[in-house]
Amino acid sequence: MKLAIPVENGCLHSHFGSCREFAVVEVDPETKAVRRTETLSAPDHAHCVFPGWLRTQGVQAVIVGEIGRRALELFAQQGITVRAGTPGTQVEELVKAFLDGRLTETPQGCGHHRHPHAHRHGCRGQAPGAPRD
């Protein structure tokens, strides 16, 4: 099983849509062993492409801090499980909590952005591949 975690400096990033890297962790859910961990650069900032892109990486579950409602819907469409983690928590701790069943399902998602910017996101008019802010 592969888990994806939006990260900044090795810890859970506070908002899914503004992350620049993902830790992708391959685990054995039966033995709870980590098989492999890699850090992937996120595609250009059009966060509604993240769920499909993560699916192409073989990801079956994500652990997030804050996440928008639309992203939650897109993960559901991709069949990817979403669990809530505490921003700032190290990847290893989050993986252990996930495997132990201690992470909860995410709430409805936030309906706003908490990062300053003047662009439009790819799912609302900006072409994927446009520069990040």
Short mmCIF file of N, CA and C in Angstrom, two decimals:
data_model
loop_
_atom_site.label_atom_id
_atom_site.label_comp_id
_atom_site.label_asym_id
_atom_site.label_seq_id
_atom_site.Cartn_x
_atom_site.Cartn_y
_atom_site.Cartn_z
N MET A 1 0.85 -1.17 0.00
CA MET A 1 0.00 0.00 0.00
C MET A 1 0.89 1.23 0.00
N LYS A 2 0.48 2.25 -0.77
CA LYS A 2 1.23 3.51 -0.81
C LYS A 2 0.41 4.63 -0.19
N LEU A 3 1.08 5.39 0.68
CA LEU A 3 0.50 6.57 1.31
C LEU A 3 1.22 7.80 0.77
N ALA A 4 0.50 8.89 0.63
CA ALA A 4 1.13 10.16 0.25
C ALA A 4 0.86 11.18 1.34
N ILE A 5 1.88 11.97 1.63
CA ILE A 5 1.77 13.00 2.66
C ILE A 5 2.37 14.29 2.11
N PRO A 6 1.58 15.37 2.03
CA PRO A 6 2.16 16.64 1.59
C PRO A 6 3.12 17.14 2.68
N VAL A 7 4.36 17.41 2.29
CA VAL A 7 5.37 17.72 3.30
C VAL A 7 6.08 19.04 3.05
N GLU A 8 6.61 19.55 4.15
CA GLU A 8 7.51 20.69 4.14
C GLU A 8 8.52 20.42 5.25
N ASN A 9 9.78 20.34 4.89
CA ASN A 9 10.86 20.04 5.85
C ASN A 9 10.62 18.73 6.60
N GLY A 10 10.12 17.72 5.91
CA GLY A 10 9.94 16.41 6.51
C GLY A 10 8.72 16.25 7.40
N CYS A 11 7.88 17.28 7.46
CA CYS A 11 6.69 17.24 8.31
C CYS A 11 5.45 17.54 7.47
N LEU A 12 4.28 17.16 8.01
CA LEU A 12 3.02 17.40 7.32
C LEU A 12 2.82 18.89 7.06
N HIS A 13 2.63 19.23 5.80
CA HIS A 13 2.38 20.62 5.39
C HIS A 13 0.99 21.01 5.86
N SER A 14 0.82 22.28 6.21
CA SER A 14 -0.45 22.72 6.79
C SER A 14 -1.62 22.69 5.81
N HIS A 15 -1.38 22.94 4.52
CA HIS A 15 -2.51 22.95 3.57
C HIS A 15 -2.15 22.17 2.32
N PHE A 16 -2.93 21.17 2.04
CA PHE A 16 -2.70 20.28 0.91
C PHE A 16 -2.48 21.01 -0.41
N GLY A 17 -3.32 21.97 -0.73
CA GLY A 17 -3.28 22.62 -2.04
C GLY A 17 -2.07 23.48 -2.31
N SER A 18 -1.31 23.81 -1.28
CA SER A 18 -0.14 24.67 -1.50
C SER A 18 1.18 23.94 -1.29
N CYS A 19 1.14 22.63 -1.16
CA CYS A 19 2.39 21.90 -0.93
C CYS A 19 3.20 21.81 -2.22
N ARG A 20 4.49 21.65 -2.06
CA ARG A 20 5.39 21.54 -3.20
C ARG A 20 6.04 20.16 -3.28
N GLU A 21 5.89 19.37 -2.23
CA GLU A 21 6.46 18.02 -2.21
C GLU A 21 5.53 17.06 -1.49
N PHE A 22 5.62 15.81 -1.90
CA PHE A 22 4.89 14.74 -1.24
C PHE A 22 5.87 13.66 -0.82
N ALA A 23 5.73 13.17 0.40
CA ALA A 23 6.42 11.95 0.80
C ALA A 23 5.50 10.82 0.38
N VAL A 24 6.02 9.88 -0.39
CA VAL A 24 5.24 8.71 -0.79
C VAL A 24 5.88 7.52 -0.09
N VAL A 25 5.09 6.88 0.76
CA VAL A 25 5.59 5.82 1.62
C VAL A 25 4.88 4.52 1.26
N GLU A 26 5.67 3.52 0.91
CA GLU A 26 5.11 2.20 0.63
C GLU A 26 5.20 1.37 1.91
N VAL A 27 4.05 0.86 2.35
CA VAL A 27 3.99 0.12 3.61
C VAL A 27 3.32 -1.23 3.40
N ASP A 28 3.62 -2.14 4.30
CA ASP A 28 2.91 -3.42 4.35
C ASP A 28 1.90 -3.29 5.49
N PRO A 29 0.60 -3.20 5.18
CA PRO A 29 -0.39 -2.99 6.24
C PRO A 29 -0.49 -4.15 7.23
N GLU A 30 -0.10 -5.34 6.81
CA GLU A 30 -0.18 -6.49 7.72
C GLU A 30 0.95 -6.48 8.74
N THR A 31 2.18 -6.25 8.27
CA THR A 31 3.32 -6.25 9.19
C THR A 31 3.62 -4.87 9.74
N LYS A 32 2.98 -3.84 9.15
CA LYS A 32 3.19 -2.44 9.53
C LYS A 32 4.63 -2.00 9.28
N ALA A 33 5.27 -2.63 8.31
CA ALA A 33 6.64 -2.28 7.96
C ALA A 33 6.66 -1.29 6.80
N VAL A 34 7.58 -0.34 6.89
CA VAL A 34 7.79 0.60 5.79
C VAL A 34 8.76 -0.06 4.83
N ARG A 35 8.33 -0.20 3.59
CA ARG A 35 9.17 -0.82 2.56
C ARG A 35 10.06 0.20 1.87
N ARG A 36 9.50 1.39 1.63
CA ARG A 36 10.24 2.39 0.86
C ARG A 36 9.60 3.76 1.07
N THR A 37 10.43 4.79 1.11
CA THR A 37 9.95 6.17 1.19
C THR A 37 10.68 6.99 0.14
N GLU A 38 9.92 7.80 -0.59
CA GLU A 38 10.54 8.72 -1.55
C GLU A 38 9.83 10.06 -1.47
N THR A 39 10.53 11.11 -1.84
CA THR A 39 9.94 12.44 -1.89
C THR A 39 9.79 12.84 -3.34
N LEU A 40 8.57 13.20 -3.72
CA LEU A 40 8.27 13.60 -5.09
C LEU A 40 7.90 15.07 -5.14
N SER A 41 8.41 15.78 -6.12
CA SER A 41 8.00 17.17 -6.33
C SER A 41 6.59 17.17 -6.88
N ALA A 42 5.78 18.04 -6.34
CA ALA A 42 4.39 18.16 -6.81
C ALA A 42 4.38 18.74 -8.22
N PRO A 43 3.39 18.34 -9.02
CA PRO A 43 3.28 18.96 -10.35
C PRO A 43 2.96 20.44 -10.20
N ASP A 44 3.09 21.17 -11.29
CA ASP A 44 2.82 22.61 -11.25
C ASP A 44 1.51 22.89 -10.55
N HIS A 45 1.46 24.04 -9.89
CA HIS A 45 0.36 24.37 -8.99
C HIS A 45 -0.99 24.49 -9.69
N ALA A 46 -1.62 23.40 -9.75
CA ALA A 46 -3.02 23.29 -10.14
C ALA A 46 -3.51 22.15 -9.27
N HIS A 47 -3.82 22.47 -8.01
CA HIS A 47 -4.00 21.41 -7.01
C HIS A 47 -5.09 20.41 -7.34
N CYS A 48 -5.99 20.74 -8.24
CA CYS A 48 -6.99 19.73 -8.55
C CYS A 48 -6.42 18.63 -9.44
N VAL A 49 -5.17 18.76 -9.86
CA VAL A 49 -4.54 17.65 -10.57
C VAL A 49 -3.85 16.70 -9.59
N PHE A 50 -3.64 17.13 -8.35
CA PHE A 50 -2.93 16.28 -7.39
C PHE A 50 -3.58 14.91 -7.19
N PRO A 51 -4.90 14.81 -7.00
CA PRO A 51 -5.48 13.48 -6.78
C PRO A 51 -5.23 12.51 -7.94
N GLY A 52 -5.42 12.96 -9.17
CA GLY A 52 -5.17 12.09 -10.32
C GLY A 52 -3.70 11.74 -10.46
N TRP A 53 -2.84 12.73 -10.24
CA TRP A 53 -1.39 12.50 -10.31
C TRP A 53 -0.95 11.50 -9.24
N LEU A 54 -1.46 11.67 -8.02
CA LEU A 54 -1.10 10.72 -6.96
C LEU A 54 -1.59 9.31 -7.29
N ARG A 55 -2.75 9.21 -7.90
CA ARG A 55 -3.27 7.90 -8.31
C ARG A 55 -2.32 7.24 -9.31
N THR A 56 -1.76 8.03 -10.24
CA THR A 56 -0.82 7.46 -11.22
C THR A 56 0.48 7.01 -10.54
N GLN A 57 0.74 7.52 -9.35
CA GLN A 57 1.92 7.10 -8.58
C GLN A 57 1.62 5.84 -7.75
N GLY A 58 0.38 5.36 -7.83
CA GLY A 58 0.00 4.16 -7.10
C GLY A 58 -0.48 4.42 -5.68
N VAL A 59 -0.74 5.68 -5.35
CA VAL A 59 -1.16 6.05 -3.99
C VAL A 59 -2.59 5.59 -3.74
N GLN A 60 -2.81 5.01 -2.56
CA GLN A 60 -4.14 4.54 -2.17
C GLN A 60 -4.73 5.32 -1.00
N ALA A 61 -3.88 6.09 -0.30
CA ALA A 61 -4.35 6.90 0.83
C ALA A 61 -3.46 8.13 0.97
N VAL A 62 -4.06 9.22 1.44
CA VAL A 62 -3.30 10.44 1.73
C VAL A 62 -3.59 10.88 3.16
N ILE A 63 -2.60 11.50 3.75
CA ILE A 63 -2.75 12.09 5.08
C ILE A 63 -2.56 13.59 4.89
N VAL A 64 -3.53 14.38 5.30
CA VAL A 64 -3.50 15.82 5.05
C VAL A 64 -3.75 16.62 6.32
N GLY A 65 -3.37 17.91 6.27
CA GLY A 65 -3.75 18.87 7.30
C GLY A 65 -5.07 19.46 6.83
N GLU A 66 -5.04 20.69 6.36
CA GLU A 66 -6.24 21.30 5.78
C GLU A 66 -6.33 20.93 4.31
N ILE A 67 -7.56 20.78 3.84
CA ILE A 67 -7.78 20.43 2.44
C ILE A 67 -9.14 20.99 2.02
N GLY A 68 -9.23 21.42 0.80
CA GLY A 68 -10.48 21.98 0.29
C GLY A 68 -11.50 20.91 -0.04
N ARG A 69 -12.75 21.33 -0.07
CA ARG A 69 -13.84 20.39 -0.38
C ARG A 69 -13.68 19.78 -1.77
N ARG A 70 -13.29 20.58 -2.74
CA ARG A 70 -13.16 20.07 -4.11
C ARG A 70 -12.08 18.98 -4.17
N ALA A 71 -10.97 19.19 -3.50
CA ALA A 71 -9.91 18.17 -3.48
C ALA A 71 -10.42 16.88 -2.84
N LEU A 72 -11.21 17.00 -1.78
CA LEU A 72 -11.79 15.80 -1.15
C LEU A 72 -12.67 15.05 -2.14
N GLU A 73 -13.47 15.79 -2.90
CA GLU A 73 -14.33 15.16 -3.91
C GLU A 73 -13.50 14.44 -4.96
N LEU A 74 -12.42 15.08 -5.40
CA LEU A 74 -11.57 14.47 -6.43
C LEU A 74 -10.88 13.21 -5.91
N PHE A 75 -10.44 13.23 -4.64
CA PHE A 75 -9.86 12.02 -4.07
C PHE A 75 -10.88 10.90 -4.02
N ALA A 76 -12.11 11.23 -3.65
CA ALA A 76 -13.17 10.21 -3.61
C ALA A 76 -13.39 9.62 -5.00
N GLN A 77 -13.38 10.47 -6.02
CA GLN A 77 -13.54 9.99 -7.40
C GLN A 77 -12.40 9.07 -7.81
N GLN A 78 -11.21 9.30 -7.28
CA GLN A 78 -10.05 8.47 -7.61
C GLN A 78 -9.98 7.21 -6.74
N GLY A 79 -10.86 7.11 -5.74
CA GLY A 79 -10.84 5.96 -4.84
C GLY A 79 -9.71 6.01 -3.83
N ILE A 80 -9.24 7.21 -3.52
CA ILE A 80 -8.13 7.38 -2.57
C ILE A 80 -8.70 7.80 -1.22
N THR A 81 -8.31 7.08 -0.18
CA THR A 81 -8.72 7.36 1.19
C THR A 81 -8.01 8.61 1.69
N VAL A 82 -8.72 9.47 2.42
CA VAL A 82 -8.13 10.69 2.98
C VAL A 82 -8.28 10.64 4.50
N ARG A 83 -7.16 10.84 5.19
CA ARG A 83 -7.16 10.87 6.65
C ARG A 83 -6.54 12.17 7.13
N ALA A 84 -6.97 12.64 8.29
CA ALA A 84 -6.50 13.90 8.86
C ALA A 84 -5.30 13.67 9.76
N GLY A 85 -4.30 14.52 9.59
CA GLY A 85 -3.13 14.51 10.45
C GLY A 85 -2.94 15.91 11.02
N THR A 86 -2.02 16.03 11.95
CA THR A 86 -1.72 17.33 12.55
C THR A 86 -0.54 17.96 11.84
N PRO A 87 -0.73 19.14 11.23
CA PRO A 87 0.39 19.80 10.55
C PRO A 87 1.59 19.93 11.48
N GLY A 88 2.78 19.74 10.90
CA GLY A 88 4.01 19.81 11.67
C GLY A 88 4.48 18.47 12.20
N THR A 89 3.63 17.44 12.10
CA THR A 89 4.00 16.11 12.57
C THR A 89 4.93 15.45 11.56
N GLN A 90 5.94 14.74 12.05
CA GLN A 90 6.89 14.07 11.16
C GLN A 90 6.23 12.91 10.44
N VAL A 91 6.73 12.64 9.24
CA VAL A 91 6.17 11.61 8.37
C VAL A 91 6.11 10.26 9.08
N GLU A 92 7.19 9.87 9.74
CA GLU A 92 7.23 8.56 10.40
C GLU A 92 6.12 8.39 11.42
N GLU A 93 5.85 9.46 12.19
CA GLU A 93 4.79 9.41 13.20
C GLU A 93 3.42 9.28 12.54
N LEU A 94 3.21 9.99 11.44
CA LEU A 94 1.94 9.93 10.73
C LEU A 94 1.69 8.54 10.15
N VAL A 95 2.72 7.95 9.58
CA VAL A 95 2.59 6.60 9.00
C VAL A 95 2.22 5.61 10.10
N LYS A 96 2.90 5.69 11.23
CA LYS A 96 2.60 4.78 12.34
C LYS A 96 1.15 4.97 12.81
N ALA A 97 0.73 6.22 12.95
CA ALA A 97 -0.65 6.50 13.39
C ALA A 97 -1.66 5.96 12.37
N PHE A 98 -1.36 6.10 11.08
CA PHE A 98 -2.25 5.57 10.04
C PHE A 98 -2.35 4.06 10.16
N LEU A 99 -1.22 3.40 10.26
CA LEU A 99 -1.21 1.93 10.32
C LEU A 99 -1.87 1.41 11.59
N ASP A 100 -1.80 2.19 12.67
CA ASP A 100 -2.44 1.80 13.93
C ASP A 100 -3.92 2.17 13.96
N GLY A 101 -4.42 2.81 12.90
CA GLY A 101 -5.83 3.19 12.85
C GLY A 101 -6.20 4.37 13.71
N ARG A 102 -5.21 5.22 14.03
CA ARG A 102 -5.46 6.35 14.93
C ARG A 102 -5.79 7.66 14.22
N LEU A 103 -5.78 7.68 12.89
CA LEU A 103 -6.12 8.91 12.17
C LEU A 103 -7.59 8.88 11.77
N THR A 104 -8.23 10.01 11.90
CA THR A 104 -9.66 10.09 11.59
C THR A 104 -9.89 10.48 10.13
N GLU A 105 -11.10 10.23 9.67
CA GLU A 105 -11.48 10.71 8.35
C GLU A 105 -11.49 12.22 8.39
N THR A 106 -11.24 12.82 7.25
CA THR A 106 -11.23 14.28 7.20
C THR A 106 -12.65 14.82 7.30
N PRO A 107 -12.77 16.04 7.83
CA PRO A 107 -14.10 16.66 7.87
C PRO A 107 -14.51 17.10 6.46
N GLN A 108 -15.43 17.99 6.37
CA GLN A 108 -15.96 18.45 5.08
C GLN A 108 -14.93 19.16 4.22
N GLY A 109 -13.85 19.61 4.77
CA GLY A 109 -12.85 20.35 4.00
C GLY A 109 -13.09 21.84 4.15
N CYS A 110 -12.03 22.59 3.98
CA CYS A 110 -12.16 24.04 4.09
C CYS A 110 -12.66 24.60 2.77
N GLY A 111 -13.35 25.69 2.83
CA GLY A 111 -13.90 26.29 1.63
C GLY A 111 -13.15 27.53 1.20
N HIS A 112 -11.95 27.71 1.73
CA HIS A 112 -11.19 28.91 1.41
C HIS A 112 -9.71 28.57 1.37
N HIS A 113 -8.94 29.53 0.94
CA HIS A 113 -7.49 29.36 0.87
C HIS A 113 -6.85 30.18 1.97
N ARG A 114 -5.76 29.68 2.49
CA ARG A 114 -5.04 30.40 3.54
C ARG A 114 -3.67 30.85 3.05
N HIS A 115 -3.47 30.85 1.75
CA HIS A 115 -2.20 31.34 1.24
C HIS A 115 -2.44 32.50 0.29
N PRO A 116 -1.60 33.55 0.40
CA PRO A 116 -1.81 34.71 -0.45
C PRO A 116 -1.36 34.41 -1.88
N HIS A 117 -2.16 34.82 -2.83
CA HIS A 117 -1.78 34.65 -4.22
C HIS A 117 -2.75 35.42 -5.11
N ALA A 118 -2.31 35.60 -6.34
CA ALA A 118 -3.13 36.36 -7.27
C ALA A 118 -3.41 35.56 -8.53
N HIS A 119 -3.26 34.26 -8.47
CA HIS A 119 -3.53 33.44 -9.65
C HIS A 119 -4.81 32.66 -9.46
N ARG A 120 -5.25 32.04 -10.53
CA ARG A 120 -6.41 31.16 -10.46
C ARG A 120 -5.91 29.74 -10.58
N HIS A 121 -6.51 28.85 -9.85
CA HIS A 121 -6.08 27.46 -9.86
C HIS A 121 -6.53 26.75 -11.12
N GLY A 122 -5.78 25.71 -11.49
CA GLY A 122 -6.02 24.99 -12.74
C GLY A 122 -7.44 24.50 -12.91
N CYS A 123 -8.11 24.11 -11.86
CA CYS A 123 -9.46 23.61 -12.00
C CYS A 123 -10.45 24.75 -12.17
N ARG A 124 -9.98 25.96 -12.06
CA ARG A 124 -10.87 27.11 -12.22
C ARG A 124 -10.34 28.08 -13.26
N GLY A 125 -9.63 27.57 -14.24
CA GLY A 125 -9.28 28.42 -15.35
C GLY A 125 -7.81 28.53 -15.67
N GLN A 126 -6.90 28.27 -14.73
CA GLN A 126 -5.49 28.37 -15.05
C GLN A 126 -5.03 27.08 -15.68
N ALA A 127 -4.27 27.20 -16.71
CA ALA A 127 -3.76 26.00 -17.38
C ALA A 127 -2.77 25.29 -16.49
N PRO A 128 -2.87 23.96 -16.37
CA PRO A 128 -1.85 23.22 -15.65
C PRO A 128 -0.50 23.52 -16.30
N GLY A 129 0.52 23.67 -15.48
CA GLY A 129 1.83 23.99 -15.99
C GLY A 129 2.14 25.48 -15.87
N ALA A 130 1.14 26.28 -15.49
CA ALA A 130 1.40 27.70 -15.27
C ALA A 130 2.30 27.85 -14.06
N PRO A 131 3.09 28.90 -14.00
CA PRO A 131 4.04 29.05 -12.88
C PRO A 131 3.34 29.11 -11.54
N ARG A 132 4.03 28.59 -10.53
CA ARG A 132 3.52 28.68 -9.16
C ARG A 132 3.79 30.06 -8.62
N ASP A 133 3.03 30.39 -7.58
CA ASP A 133 3.33 31.67 -6.93
C ASP A 133 4.34 31.45 -5.83
#
